[in-house]
Coordinates of N, CA, C and O in Angstrom, one line a residue:
M1 N -64.3 -53.5 27.2 CA -64.6 -53.8 25.9 C -65.0 -52.4 25.7 O -65.7 -51.7 26.4
S2 N -64.6 -51.3 24.6 CA -64.9 -50.1 24.4 C -66.4 -50.0 24.0 O -66.9 -50.8 23.5
N3 N -67.0 -48.8 23.7 CA -68.2 -48.5 23.2 C -68.5 -48.7 22.0 O -69.6 -49.2 21.5
S4 N -67.5 -48.7 21.1 CA -67.3 -49.2 19.6 C -67.6 -50.4 19.6 O -68.4 -50.9 18.5
E5 N -67.0 -51.3 20.2 CA -67.0 -52.4 19.9 C -68.2 -53.1 20.6 O -68.6 -54.3 19.8
L6 N -68.7 -52.7 21.7 CA -70.1 -53.1 22.1 C -71.2 -52.6 21.2 O -72.0 -53.2 21.0
A7 N -71.1 -51.6 20.7 CA -72.0 -51.0 19.8 C -72.1 -52.1 18.6 O -73.2 -52.6 18.0
V8 N -71.1 -52.3 18.0 CA -70.9 -53.1 16.7 C -71.6 -54.7 17.2 O -72.1 -55.5 16.2
S9 N -71.0 -55.0 18.2 CA -71.2 -56.5 18.6 C -72.8 -56.6 18.8 O -73.5 -57.4 18.2
L10 N -73.6 -55.7 19.5 CA -74.9 -55.6 19.5 C -75.6 -55.3 18.2 O -76.5 -56.1 17.9
A11 N -74.9 -54.6 17.2 CA -75.8 -54.4 15.9 C -75.7 -55.8 15.5 O -76.3 -56.3 14.6
A12 N -74.6 -56.4 15.5 CA -74.1 -57.9 14.7 C -75.4 -58.9 15.2 O -75.7 -59.4 14.6
L13 N -75.6 -58.8 16.5 CA -76.6 -59.8 17.3 C -78.0 -59.4 16.6 O -78.8 -60.3 16.5
I14 N -78.3 -58.2 16.5 CA -79.7 -57.7 16.1 C -80.0 -58.1 14.3 O -81.0 -58.6 14.2
L15 N -78.9 -58.1 13.7 CA -78.7 -58.5 12.4 C -78.8 -60.2 12.4 O -79.8 -60.7 11.5
A16 N -78.3 -60.8 13.1 CA -78.1 -62.4 13.2 C -79.5 -62.6 13.6 O -80.1 -63.7 13.2
D17 N -80.2 -61.9 14.8 CA -81.4 -62.3 15.2 C -82.7 -62.2 14.4 O -83.4 -63.0 14.1
D18 N -82.5 -61.3 13.2 CA -83.4 -60.9 12.0 C -83.3 -61.7 10.9 O -83.9 -61.8 10.1
G19 N -82.1 -62.6 11.0 CA -81.9 -63.5 9.7 C -80.9 -62.7 8.7 O -81.4 -63.3 7.6
V20 N -80.4 -61.5 9.0 CA -80.1 -60.9 7.7 C -78.6 -60.9 8.1 O -77.9 -61.4 8.7
E21 N -78.3 -60.8 6.3 CA -76.4 -60.9 6.2 C -75.9 -59.9 7.1 O -76.2 -58.7 7.0
I22 N -74.7 -60.3 7.9 CA -74.2 -59.1 8.5 C -72.8 -58.6 7.5 O -72.2 -59.2 7.0
T23 N -73.2 -57.2 7.2 CA -72.4 -56.4 6.3 C -71.9 -55.3 7.1 O -72.5 -54.6 8.1
S24 N -70.8 -54.7 6.2 CA -70.3 -53.3 7.0 C -71.6 -52.3 6.9 O -71.9 -51.6 7.7
D25 N -72.0 -52.0 5.9 CA -73.0 -51.2 5.6 C -74.3 -51.3 6.6 O -74.7 -50.3 7.4
K26 N -74.8 -52.5 6.8 CA -75.9 -53.0 7.5 C -75.2 -52.6 9.0 O -76.4 -51.8 9.7
L27 N -74.3 -53.0 9.6 CA -73.6 -52.7 10.6 C -74.0 -51.0 11.1 O -74.2 -50.6 12.1
N28 N -73.2 -50.3 10.1 CA -73.2 -48.7 10.6 C -74.7 -48.1 10.3 O -74.9 -47.3 11.3
T29 N -75.6 -49.0 9.6 CA -77.1 -48.4 9.5 C -77.7 -48.5 11.1 O -78.4 -47.8 11.4
I30 N -77.5 -49.7 11.7 CA -77.9 -49.8 13.0 C -77.4 -48.8 13.9 O -77.9 -48.4 14.7
I31 N -76.0 -48.9 13.7 CA -75.3 -48.1 15.0 C -75.6 -46.6 14.7 O -75.9 -45.9 15.7
K32 N -76.0 -46.0 13.7 CA -76.3 -44.8 13.4 C -77.7 -44.5 13.9 O -77.9 -43.5 14.5
A33 N -78.5 -45.3 13.6 CA -79.9 -45.5 14.3 C -80.2 -45.6 15.6 O -81.1 -44.8 16.3
A34 N -79.2 -45.8 16.2 CA -78.9 -46.2 17.8 C -78.3 -45.0 18.1 O -78.0 -44.7 19.6
S35 N -77.9 -43.8 17.5 CA -77.3 -42.7 18.0 C -76.1 -43.0 18.3 O -75.7 -42.1 19.5
V36 N -75.1 -43.8 18.1 CA -73.8 -43.7 18.8 C -72.9 -43.3 17.6 O -72.7 -44.1 16.5
D37 N -72.3 -42.2 18.1 CA -71.3 -41.5 16.8 C -70.0 -42.0 16.9 O -69.4 -41.6 15.8
D38 N -69.4 -42.4 17.9 CA -67.9 -42.6 17.9 C -67.5 -44.1 17.6 O -66.5 -44.3 17.9
V39 N -68.3 -44.6 16.7 CA -67.6 -45.7 16.2 C -66.9 -45.8 14.8 O -67.4 -45.0 13.9
E40 N -65.6 -45.9 14.4 CA -65.0 -46.0 13.3 C -65.2 -46.8 12.6 O -65.5 -48.2 12.9
S41 N -65.0 -46.9 11.1 CA -65.4 -47.7 10.3 C -64.8 -48.8 10.3 O -65.4 -50.2 9.5
I42 N -64.0 -48.9 10.9 CA -62.8 -49.9 11.0 C -63.3 -51.3 11.8 O -63.6 -52.5 11.3
W43 N -64.2 -50.9 12.6 CA -64.8 -52.0 13.4 C -65.8 -52.5 12.7 O -66.0 -53.7 13.0
T44 N -66.6 -51.8 12.2 CA -67.9 -52.5 11.3 C -67.1 -53.2 10.0 O -67.6 -54.5 10.1
S45 N -66.1 -53.1 9.5 CA -65.3 -53.8 8.6 C -64.9 -55.1 9.0 O -65.1 -56.1 8.6
L46 N -64.0 -55.0 10.3 CA -63.7 -56.0 10.9 C -64.6 -57.2 11.3 O -64.6 -58.3 11.2
F47 N -65.7 -56.7 12.0 CA -67.0 -57.6 12.4 C -67.3 -58.4 11.4 O -67.9 -59.3 11.4
A48 N -67.5 -57.3 10.2 CA -68.4 -58.2 9.0 C -67.6 -58.9 8.4 O -68.0 -60.1 8.1
K49 N -66.2 -58.7 8.4 CA -65.5 -59.8 7.7 C -65.1 -61.3 8.8 O -65.4 -62.3 7.9
A50 N -65.2 -60.7 10.0 CA -65.0 -61.9 10.8 C -66.4 -62.7 10.8 O -66.1 -64.1 11.2
L51 N -67.5 -62.5 10.8 CA -68.7 -62.9 10.9 C -69.2 -63.4 9.5 O -70.2 -64.0 9.4
E52 N -68.3 -63.0 8.3 CA -68.7 -63.6 6.8 C -68.9 -65.1 6.7 O -68.0 -65.7 7.3
G53 N -70.3 -65.5 6.5 CA -70.6 -66.8 6.3 C -70.7 -67.8 7.5 O -70.7 -68.9 7.5
K54 N -70.8 -67.0 8.6 CA -70.9 -67.8 10.0 C -72.3 -67.6 10.5 O -73.0 -66.7 10.3
D55 N -72.5 -68.7 11.0 CA -74.1 -68.4 11.9 C -73.8 -68.1 13.1 O -73.4 -68.8 14.0
V56 N -74.2 -66.9 13.3 CA -74.0 -66.1 14.7 C -74.9 -66.9 16.1 O -74.3 -67.2 17.0
K57 N -76.0 -67.6 15.6 CA -76.5 -67.8 16.7 C -76.2 -69.5 17.2 O -76.0 -69.5 17.9
D58 N -75.9 -70.0 16.1 CA -75.0 -71.1 16.3 C -73.7 -71.2 17.2 O -73.5 -71.9 18.1
M59 N -73.2 -70.2 17.0 CA -71.8 -69.7 17.7 C -72.2 -69.6 19.1 O -71.6 -69.9 19.7
L60 N -73.2 -68.8 19.2 CA -73.7 -68.4 20.9 C -74.2 -69.8 21.3 O -74.1 -69.7 22.7
L61 N -74.9 -70.5 20.6 CA -75.5 -71.8 21.2 C -74.4 -72.7 21.9 O -74.5 -73.6 22.4
N62 N -73.3 -72.8 21.2 CA -72.0 -73.6 21.5 C -70.8 -73.1 21.9 O -69.6 -73.3 21.6
V63 N -71.1 -72.0 22.6 CA -69.9 -71.0 23.3 C -69.0 -72.2 24.3 O -67.9 -72.6 24.1
G64 N -69.8 -73.0 25.0 CA -69.0 -73.8 25.9 C -68.8 -75.2 25.4 O -68.2 -76.0 26.0
S65 N -69.0 -75.6 24.2 CA -68.7 -77.0 23.7 C -67.7 -77.1 22.9 O -67.7 -77.5 21.7
G66 N -66.5 -76.5 23.3 CA -65.3 -76.5 22.6 C -65.0 -78.1 22.5 O -65.4 -78.9 22.1
G67 N -63.4 -78.1 22.0 CA -62.9 -79.6 21.9 C -63.2 -80.5 22.9 O -62.9 -81.8 22.8
G68 N -63.4 -80.2 24.3 CA -63.6 -81.3 25.2 C -62.2 -81.5 25.9 O -61.3 -80.8 25.7
A69 N -62.4 -81.9 27.0 CA -61.5 -82.5 28.1 C -60.7 -83.4 27.3 O -61.0 -84.4 26.6
A70 N -59.4 -83.7 27.9 CA -58.6 -84.8 27.6 C -58.9 -86.0 28.4 O -59.4 -85.6 29.5
P71 N -58.9 -87.3 27.9 CA -59.6 -88.0 28.3 C -58.6 -88.8 29.5 O -57.4 -88.3 29.5
A72 N -59.2 -89.3 30.5 CA -58.6 -89.7 31.7 C -57.3 -90.7 31.5 O -58.0 -91.7 30.6
P73 N -56.4 -90.8 31.8 CA -55.4 -91.9 31.6 C -56.0 -93.5 31.9 O -56.3 -93.4 33.2
T74 N -55.5 -94.3 31.0 CA -55.9 -95.7 31.5 C -54.8 -96.6 31.2 O -54.1 -96.4 30.3
G75 N -54.5 -97.3 32.5 CA -53.5 -98.1 32.3 C -52.2 -97.5 32.3 O -52.1 -96.3 32.8
G76 N -51.2 -97.6 31.6 CA -49.8 -97.2 31.7 C -49.3 -96.6 32.9 O -49.2 -97.5 33.8
A77 N -48.6 -95.8 33.1 CA -47.9 -95.2 34.3 C -48.7 -95.1 35.6 O -48.5 -95.6 36.8
G78 N -50.2 -94.7 35.4 CA -50.9 -94.2 36.2 C -51.4 -95.6 37.0 O -51.4 -96.0 38.2
A79 N -51.2 -96.7 36.4 CA -51.8 -97.9 37.0 C -50.8 -98.6 37.3 O -50.7 -99.2 39.0
A80 N -49.5 -98.6 37.0 CA -48.1 -99.2 37.5 C -48.1 -98.5 39.0 O -47.4 -99.1 39.8
A81 N -47.9 -97.2 38.8 CA -47.8 -96.5 40.3 C -48.7 -97.0 41.3 O -48.3 -96.8 42.5
T82 N -50.2 -97.2 40.9 CA -50.9 -97.7 42.2 C -50.8 -99.2 42.4 O -50.9 -99.5 43.6
E83 N -50.2 -99.9 41.5 CA -49.9 -101.5 41.8 C -48.8 -101.6 42.5 O -48.6 -102.5 43.3
A84 N -47.5 -100.5 42.4 CA -46.1 -101.0 43.1 C -46.5 -100.9 44.4 O -46.2 -101.7 45.4
P85 N -47.2 -100.0 45.2 CA -47.2 -100.2 46.7 C -48.0 -101.3 47.0 O -47.9 -101.8 48.1
A86 N -49.1 -101.6 46.3 CA -50.0 -102.9 46.8 C -49.1 -104.1 46.8 O -48.9 -104.8 47.9
E87 N -48.2 -104.2 45.9 CA -47.1 -105.3 45.6 C -46.1 -105.7 47.0 O -45.8 -106.3 47.4
A88 N -45.7 -104.0 47.4 CA -45.0 -104.0 48.3 C -45.5 -104.5 49.6 O -44.8 -105.1 50.4
A89 N -46.8 -104.0 49.7 CA -47.5 -104.2 51.1 C -47.4 -105.8 51.2 O -47.3 -106.4 52.3
A90 N -48.0 -106.7 50.2 CA -47.8 -107.9 49.9 C -46.9 -108.7 50.2 O -46.9 -109.7 50.7
E91 N -45.8 -108.2 49.9 CA -44.6 -109.0 50.1 C -44.0 -108.8 51.7 O -43.6 -109.7 51.9
E92 N -44.3 -107.8 52.1 CA -44.1 -107.4 53.5 C -44.9 -108.5 54.5 O -44.5 -109.0 55.4
K93 N -46.1 -108.9 54.1 CA -47.0 -109.5 54.6 C -46.6 -111.0 54.6 O -46.5 -111.9 55.4
K94 N -45.9 -111.4 53.3 CA -45.2 -112.6 53.4 C -44.3 -113.0 54.3 O -43.8 -114.1 54.8
E95 N -43.1 -111.8 54.4 CA -41.9 -111.9 55.2 C -42.2 -112.1 56.5 O -41.5 -112.8 57.3
E96 N -43.5 -111.6 56.7 CA -43.6 -111.7 58.2 C -44.2 -113.0 58.9 O -44.0 -114.1 59.3

């Protein structure tokens, strides 16, 4: 991550923490106050558009709660595969 991306990310977090709407102008104001000079205006515009209407705090709190894992297979091929060896063993015992 470049210094520009980091500066804009941290500025967005500051605004979100204060409950202020995240706009390109407000991001630029915080970045200039922090004396970070090498941030191009495209970064602030991109971040402002990407975060428009989003609750940044909620996004941070739900980072690991994506769609969830796929459920474990029940029945079907998995059960048939485990039953087949058991049936073969039972047949062998009958033959003896």
